[in-house]
Amino acid sequence: MSAPLPSFPLLSPLVGVFGGTFNPVHYGHLRSALELVERLQLEQLRLMPSASPPHRDAPECSAERRAAMVELAVSGEPRLVCDAREMQRPGKSYTIDSLIELRGELGTQQGLCMVLGCDAVQDIATWHRWQELLDWAHIVIIARPGWQLPRAGKLAQWLKAHQLESPELLRQRPCGGIVIEELRPLAISSTEIRDLLASGRSARYLMPQSVLDYIQTHTLYC
Ligand code: ATP
């Protein structure tokens, strides 16, 4: 008897991209990234530090240093990679530009997921060319402690219109769907870490020791 046919065309493996300021990277980012890799069976998840975030003041810590900390944090975990492409582009770091670049590299059939926390989703309608994001990638939203997605209004309608019934459907096409994943809640933020360090307290166990050592060596956030 022949094997049952898959119910959807098999695409090449899914790749994810997780943008952020990573100022600095912490276990909230890293644990979520790893859980997503395993939950969605991503071939790879690229942590992409924003060189010049369009919606906030330029971080005091340089993009190169933030990327160096991401590199240290993911070393030894081949499924997580630091993607420093935004360091190479002058001007504001628009996510749409990075997705277009990634699509050019991955080809039209590769499944690509843009990952973001639900706090980031609240602002998405202010992003440059936000309506086009789904033309280039899927969006995977991480439910984050203390945050809720909008239940009414234009953004809620947009989310509902594109939300997939199950994450398996991400493999049916290369882009265009939204899924929401509830991962282990870790109430850690870079803001809190910067505050701890600025007031001389410890950020140990909130982030990898290698990143803390880098912060100490370069006297950052004090
Ligand atoms: P800040 O406190 O400076 O705003 P942050 O901790 O929110 O920083 P970012 O670099 O701004 O970190 O976030 C990058 C991405 O990671 C965003 O999509 C954000 O929602 C998500 N994220 C940040 N912290 C967590 C966490 N603890 N759990 C899950 N997702 C997170």
mmCIF file of C-alpha atoms and ligand atoms in Angstrom:
data_model
loop_
_atom_site.group_PDB
_atom_site.id
_atom_site.type_symbol
_atom_site.label_atom_id
_atom_site.label_comp_id
_atom_site.label_asym_id
_atom_site.label_seq_id
_atom_site.Cartn_x
_atom_site.Cartn_y
_atom_site.Cartn_z
ATOM 1 C CA MET A 1 0.000 0.000 0.000
ATOM 2 C CA SER A 2 1.396 3.418 -0.884
ATOM 3 C CA ALA A 3 2.028 6.033 1.819
ATOM 4 C CA PRO A 4 -0.789 8.585 2.318
ATOM 5 C CA LEU A 5 -0.285 11.786 0.391
ATOM 6 C CA PRO A 6 0.444 14.902 2.466
ATOM 7 C CA SER A 7 -2.595 17.165 2.666
ATOM 8 C CA PHE A 8 -0.582 20.199 1.584
ATOM 9 C CA PRO A 9 2.414 20.729 -0.667
ATOM 10 C CA LEU A 10 5.707 20.232 1.142
ATOM 11 C CA LEU A 11 7.654 23.442 1.084
ATOM 12 C CA SER A 12 11.276 23.792 2.033
ATOM 13 C CA PRO A 13 11.853 24.256 5.787
ATOM 14 C CA LEU A 14 10.683 27.375 7.589
ATOM 15 C CA VAL A 15 13.155 30.090 8.523
ATOM 16 C CA GLY A 16 12.378 32.714 11.151
ATOM 17 C CA VAL A 17 13.612 36.236 11.739
ATOM 18 C CA PHE A 18 13.257 37.893 15.143
ATOM 19 C CA GLY A 19 13.948 41.618 15.065
ATOM 20 C CA GLY A 20 14.509 43.829 18.070
ATOM 21 C CA THR A 21 16.751 46.356 19.689
ATOM 22 C CA PHE A 22 18.373 43.701 21.892
ATOM 23 C CA ASN A 23 19.669 46.411 24.211
ATOM 24 C CA PRO A 24 20.799 44.043 25.669
ATOM 25 C CA VAL A 25 19.674 40.546 24.677
ATOM 26 C CA HIS A 26 18.237 38.501 27.582
ATOM 27 C CA TYR A 27 16.705 35.139 28.415
ATOM 28 C CA GLY A 28 13.205 36.393 27.531
ATOM 29 C CA HIS A 29 14.391 36.725 23.919
ATOM 30 C CA LEU A 30 16.536 33.612 23.922
ATOM 31 C CA ARG A 31 14.167 31.169 25.572
ATOM 32 C CA SER A 32 11.272 32.364 23.385
ATOM 33 C CA ALA A 33 13.468 31.994 20.313
ATOM 34 C CA LEU A 34 14.429 28.434 21.166
ATOM 35 C CA GLU A 35 10.893 27.392 22.100
ATOM 36 C CA LEU A 36 9.646 28.760 18.782
ATOM 37 C CA VAL A 37 12.322 26.912 16.846
ATOM 38 C CA GLU A 38 11.153 23.665 18.408
ATOM 39 C CA ARG A 39 7.415 24.426 18.344
ATOM 40 C CA LEU A 40 7.380 25.440 14.662
ATOM 41 C CA GLN A 41 10.293 23.229 13.648
ATOM 42 C CA LEU A 42 12.143 26.174 12.232
ATOM 43 C CA GLU A 43 15.310 25.338 10.405
ATOM 44 C CA GLN A 44 16.841 28.473 11.856
ATOM 45 C CA LEU A 45 15.797 31.602 13.704
ATOM 46 C CA ARG A 46 17.778 34.754 12.985
ATOM 47 C CA LEU A 47 17.974 37.325 15.748
ATOM 48 C CA MET A 48 18.281 40.616 13.877
ATOM 49 C CA PRO A 49 19.359 43.641 15.920
ATOM 50 C CA SER A 50 17.935 46.897 14.663
ATOM 51 C CA ALA A 51 20.787 49.252 13.797
ATOM 52 C CA SER A 52 18.671 52.396 13.862
ATOM 53 C CA PRO A 53 15.229 51.651 15.326
ATOM 54 C CA PRO A 54 12.662 53.885 13.563
ATOM 55 C CA HIS A 55 10.309 54.176 16.568
ATOM 56 C CA ARG A 56 12.558 54.946 19.464
ATOM 57 C CA ASP A 57 15.517 57.136 20.354
ATOM 58 C CA ALA A 58 18.842 55.779 19.156
ATOM 59 C CA PRO A 59 20.082 53.395 21.866
ATOM 60 C CA GLU A 60 23.194 54.607 23.680
ATOM 61 C CA CYS A 61 24.773 51.219 23.129
ATOM 62 C CA SER A 62 25.984 50.982 19.523
ATOM 63 C CA ALA A 63 24.418 48.579 17.039
ATOM 64 C CA GLU A 64 27.751 46.760 16.708
ATOM 65 C CA ARG A 65 27.924 46.131 20.455
ATOM 66 C CA ARG A 66 24.299 44.999 20.626
ATOM 67 C CA ALA A 67 24.982 42.606 17.744
ATOM 68 C CA ALA A 68 28.177 41.380 19.435
ATOM 69 C CA MET A 69 26.126 40.529 22.534
ATOM 70 C CA VAL A 70 23.584 38.630 20.419
ATOM 71 C CA GLU A 71 26.478 36.717 18.790
ATOM 72 C CA LEU A 72 27.795 35.743 22.222
ATOM 73 C CA ALA A 73 24.334 34.765 23.439
ATOM 74 C CA VAL A 74 23.597 32.382 20.559
ATOM 75 C CA SER A 75 27.039 30.836 20.277
ATOM 76 C CA GLY A 76 26.797 27.081 20.722
ATOM 77 C CA GLU A 77 23.147 26.951 19.569
ATOM 78 C CA PRO A 78 23.298 26.478 15.786
ATOM 79 C CA ARG A 79 19.538 26.945 15.360
ATOM 80 C CA LEU A 80 19.839 30.544 16.570
ATOM 81 C CA VAL A 81 21.905 32.939 14.482
ATOM 82 C CA CYS A 82 22.733 36.641 14.725
ATOM 83 C CA ASP A 83 21.704 38.401 11.515
ATOM 84 C CA ALA A 84 23.567 41.703 11.374
ATOM 85 C CA ARG A 85 22.190 42.842 8.005
ATOM 86 C CA GLU A 86 20.742 46.070 9.403
ATOM 87 C CA MET A 87 24.254 47.219 10.370
ATOM 88 C CA GLN A 88 25.056 47.287 6.666
ATOM 89 C CA ARG A 89 22.142 49.525 5.632
ATOM 90 C CA PRO A 90 22.381 53.259 6.151
ATOM 91 C CA GLY A 91 19.411 55.187 7.515
ATOM 92 C CA LYS A 92 16.516 53.891 9.573
ATOM 93 C CA SER A 93 16.258 50.121 9.933
ATOM 94 C CA TYR A 94 12.909 49.358 8.369
ATOM 95 C CA THR A 95 11.777 45.756 8.804
ATOM 96 C CA ILE A 96 10.163 45.719 5.374
ATOM 97 C CA ASP A 97 13.585 46.340 3.776
ATOM 98 C CA SER A 98 15.091 43.422 5.704
ATOM 99 C CA LEU A 99 12.250 41.110 4.720
ATOM 100 C CA ILE A 100 12.666 42.036 1.052
ATOM 101 C CA GLU A 101 16.404 41.347 1.297
ATOM 102 C CA LEU A 102 15.790 38.020 3.038
ATOM 103 C CA ARG A 103 13.218 37.003 0.451
ATOM 104 C CA GLY A 104 15.771 37.766 -2.266
ATOM 105 C CA GLU A 105 18.257 35.435 -0.560
ATOM 106 C CA LEU A 106 15.828 32.654 0.322
ATOM 107 C CA GLY A 107 13.874 32.553 -2.940
ATOM 108 C CA THR A 108 10.143 32.784 -3.483
ATOM 109 C CA GLN A 109 9.177 29.332 -2.155
ATOM 110 C CA GLN A 110 10.939 29.296 1.206
ATOM 111 C CA GLY A 111 8.647 29.759 4.208
ATOM 112 C CA LEU A 112 9.732 32.844 6.156
ATOM 113 C CA CYS A 113 8.305 33.843 9.561
ATOM 114 C CA MET A 114 8.792 37.239 11.113
ATOM 115 C CA VAL A 115 8.606 36.860 14.893
ATOM 116 C CA LEU A 116 7.541 39.596 17.268
ATOM 117 C CA GLY A 117 6.204 39.988 20.768
ATOM 118 C CA CYS A 118 2.652 41.194 21.205
ATOM 119 C CA ASP A 119 3.901 44.508 22.631
ATOM 120 C CA ALA A 120 5.531 45.144 19.259
ATOM 121 C CA VAL A 121 2.275 44.269 17.471
ATOM 122 C CA GLN A 122 0.466 47.177 19.174
ATOM 123 C CA ASP A 123 2.543 49.599 17.094
ATOM 124 C CA ILE A 124 2.708 47.648 13.875
ATOM 125 C CA ALA A 125 0.244 49.910 12.048
ATOM 126 C CA THR A 126 2.801 52.730 12.413
ATOM 127 C CA TRP A 127 5.593 50.717 10.758
ATOM 128 C CA HIS A 128 6.882 51.762 7.357
ATOM 129 C CA ARG A 129 4.804 49.972 4.644
ATOM 130 C CA TRP A 130 3.310 47.703 7.295
ATOM 131 C CA GLN A 131 0.510 46.505 5.028
ATOM 132 C CA GLU A 132 3.154 44.868 2.809
ATOM 133 C CA LEU A 133 4.867 42.834 5.550
ATOM 134 C CA LEU A 134 2.670 39.805 4.873
ATOM 135 C CA ASP A 135 3.589 39.890 1.173
ATOM 136 C CA TRP A 136 7.101 38.846 2.184
ATOM 137 C CA ALA A 137 6.718 36.760 5.354
ATOM 138 C CA HIS A 138 4.321 35.163 7.799
ATOM 139 C CA ILE A 139 4.018 36.841 11.185
ATOM 140 C CA VAL A 140 4.390 34.820 14.381
ATOM 141 C CA ILE A 141 3.305 36.711 17.492
ATOM 142 C CA ILE A 142 4.627 35.709 20.899
ATOM 143 C CA ALA A 143 2.089 36.226 23.669
ATOM 144 C CA ARG A 144 4.088 38.174 26.274
ATOM 145 C CA PRO A 145 3.379 38.510 30.012
ATOM 146 C CA GLY A 146 1.381 41.630 30.801
ATOM 147 C CA TRP A 147 0.403 42.326 27.181
ATOM 148 C CA GLN A 148 -2.785 41.677 25.264
ATOM 149 C CA LEU A 149 -3.552 41.889 21.599
ATOM 150 C CA PRO A 150 -6.150 44.430 20.497
ATOM 151 C CA ARG A 151 -9.668 42.979 20.544
ATOM 152 C CA ALA A 152 -11.397 45.725 18.566
ATOM 153 C CA GLY A 153 -10.509 48.215 15.857
ATOM 154 C CA LYS A 154 -8.600 48.143 12.606
ATOM 155 C CA LEU A 155 -5.600 46.234 13.919
ATOM 156 C CA ALA A 156 -7.794 43.551 15.504
ATOM 157 C CA GLN A 157 -9.583 43.127 12.174
ATOM 158 C CA TRP A 158 -6.299 42.845 10.293
ATOM 159 C CA LEU A 159 -5.037 40.197 12.726
ATOM 160 C CA LYS A 160 -8.274 38.245 12.457
ATOM 161 C CA ALA A 161 -8.326 38.429 8.669
ATOM 162 C CA HIS A 162 -4.889 36.837 8.379
ATOM 163 C CA GLN A 163 -4.782 34.548 11.412
ATOM 164 C CA LEU A 164 -4.258 30.898 10.524
ATOM 165 C CA GLU A 165 -6.202 28.168 12.260
ATOM 166 C CA SER A 166 -3.107 26.206 13.072
ATOM 167 C CA PRO A 167 0.649 26.699 12.819
ATOM 168 C CA GLU A 168 0.885 23.725 10.430
ATOM 169 C CA LEU A 169 -0.689 25.994 7.812
ATOM 170 C CA LEU A 170 2.475 28.121 7.847
ATOM 171 C CA ARG A 171 3.962 25.428 5.624
ATOM 172 C CA GLN A 172 1.254 25.712 3.003
ATOM 173 C CA ARG A 173 2.603 28.928 1.562
ATOM 174 C CA PRO A 174 5.746 31.019 1.934
ATOM 175 C CA CYS A 175 4.144 34.114 3.508
ATOM 176 C CA GLY A 176 0.856 35.816 4.342
ATOM 177 C CA GLY A 177 -0.391 34.124 7.536
ATOM 178 C CA ILE A 178 -0.417 35.164 11.190
ATOM 179 C CA VAL A 179 -0.147 32.784 14.135
ATOM 180 C CA ILE A 180 -0.061 33.515 17.838
ATOM 181 C CA GLU A 181 2.072 31.283 20.017
ATOM 182 C CA GLU A 182 1.879 31.177 23.784
ATOM 183 C CA LEU A 183 5.326 30.362 25.053
ATOM 184 C CA ARG A 184 6.796 30.118 28.521
ATOM 185 C CA PRO A 185 6.181 33.549 30.032
ATOM 186 C CA LEU A 186 9.380 35.200 31.186
ATOM 187 C CA ALA A 187 8.809 38.710 32.469
ATOM 188 C CA ILE A 188 12.271 40.002 31.595
ATOM 189 C CA SER A 189 12.865 43.202 29.657
ATOM 190 C CA SER A 190 15.952 45.033 28.477
ATOM 191 C CA THR A 191 14.620 48.172 30.162
ATOM 192 C CA GLU A 192 14.644 46.444 33.530
ATOM 193 C CA ILE A 193 18.133 45.084 32.941
ATOM 194 C CA ARG A 194 19.436 48.548 31.992
ATOM 195 C CA ASP A 195 17.828 49.963 35.148
ATOM 196 C CA LEU A 196 19.360 47.265 37.338
ATOM 197 C CA LEU A 197 22.810 47.843 35.908
ATOM 198 C CA ALA A 198 22.530 51.631 36.080
ATOM 199 C CA SER A 199 21.697 51.403 39.763
ATOM 200 C CA GLY A 200 24.593 49.071 40.484
ATOM 201 C CA ARG A 201 22.452 45.963 41.004
ATOM 202 C CA SER A 202 22.971 42.562 39.461
ATOM 203 C CA ALA A 203 21.390 41.298 36.240
ATOM 204 C CA ARG A 204 22.809 37.832 36.797
ATOM 205 C CA TYR A 205 20.530 34.929 35.787
ATOM 206 C CA LEU A 206 18.434 37.201 33.558
ATOM 207 C CA MET A 207 20.825 36.805 30.649
ATOM 208 C CA PRO A 208 23.824 34.694 29.654
ATOM 209 C CA GLN A 209 26.949 35.216 31.735
ATOM 210 C CA SER A 210 28.941 35.769 28.525
ATOM 211 C CA VAL A 211 26.772 38.818 27.779
ATOM 212 C CA LEU A 212 27.170 40.135 31.313
ATOM 213 C CA ASP A 213 30.939 39.707 31.028
ATOM 214 C CA TYR A 214 30.878 41.694 27.761
ATOM 215 C CA ILE A 215 28.854 44.443 29.456
ATOM 216 C CA GLN A 216 31.362 44.588 32.284
ATOM 217 C CA THR A 217 34.401 44.577 29.995
ATOM 218 C CA HIS A 218 33.001 47.447 27.937
ATOM 219 C CA THR A 219 31.472 49.277 30.940
ATOM 220 C CA LEU A 220 28.033 49.455 29.320
ATOM 221 C CA TYR A 221 24.762 50.572 30.938
ATOM 222 C CA CYS A 222 26.372 52.045 34.043
HETATM 223 P P1 ATP B 1 13.059 47.250 25.915
HETATM 224 O O1 ATP B 1 12.724 46.944 27.350
HETATM 225 O O2 ATP B 1 14.297 48.052 25.708
HETATM 226 O O3 ATP B 1 11.871 47.791 25.156
HETATM 227 P P2 ATP B 1 12.703 44.443 25.192
HETATM 228 O O4 ATP B 1 13.121 43.611 26.359
HETATM 229 O O5 ATP B 1 11.233 44.607 24.963
HETATM 230 O O6 ATP B 1 13.435 45.854 25.226
HETATM 231 P P3 ATP B 1 13.372 44.307 22.413
HETATM 232 O O7 ATP B 1 14.745 44.141 21.914
HETATM 233 O O8 ATP B 1 12.743 45.629 22.270
HETATM 234 O O9 ATP B 1 13.382 43.815 23.943
HETATM 235 O O10 ATP B 1 12.417 43.205 21.836
HETATM 236 C C1 ATP B 1 12.679 42.455 20.697
HETATM 237 C C2 ATP B 1 11.502 41.523 20.507
HETATM 238 O O11 ATP B 1 11.498 40.583 21.577
HETATM 239 C C3 ATP B 1 10.139 42.227 20.562
HETATM 240 O O12 ATP B 1 9.300 41.641 19.576
HETATM 241 C C4 ATP B 1 9.647 41.928 21.966
HETATM 242 O O13 ATP B 1 8.245 41.869 22.026
HETATM 243 C C5 ATP B 1 10.251 40.547 22.220
HETATM 244 N N1 ATP B 1 10.513 40.313 23.630
HETATM 245 C C6 ATP B 1 11.213 41.074 24.471
HETATM 246 N N2 ATP B 1 11.249 40.556 25.709
HETATM 247 C C7 ATP B 1 10.535 39.409 25.657
HETATM 248 C C8 ATP B 1 10.168 38.400 26.639
HETATM 249 N N3 ATP B 1 10.527 38.506 27.908
HETATM 250 N N4 ATP B 1 9.419 37.367 26.202
HETATM 251 C C9 ATP B 1 9.026 37.282 24.913
HETATM 252 N N5 ATP B 1 9.321 38.187 23.948
HETATM 253 C C10 ATP B 1 10.074 39.243 24.306
#
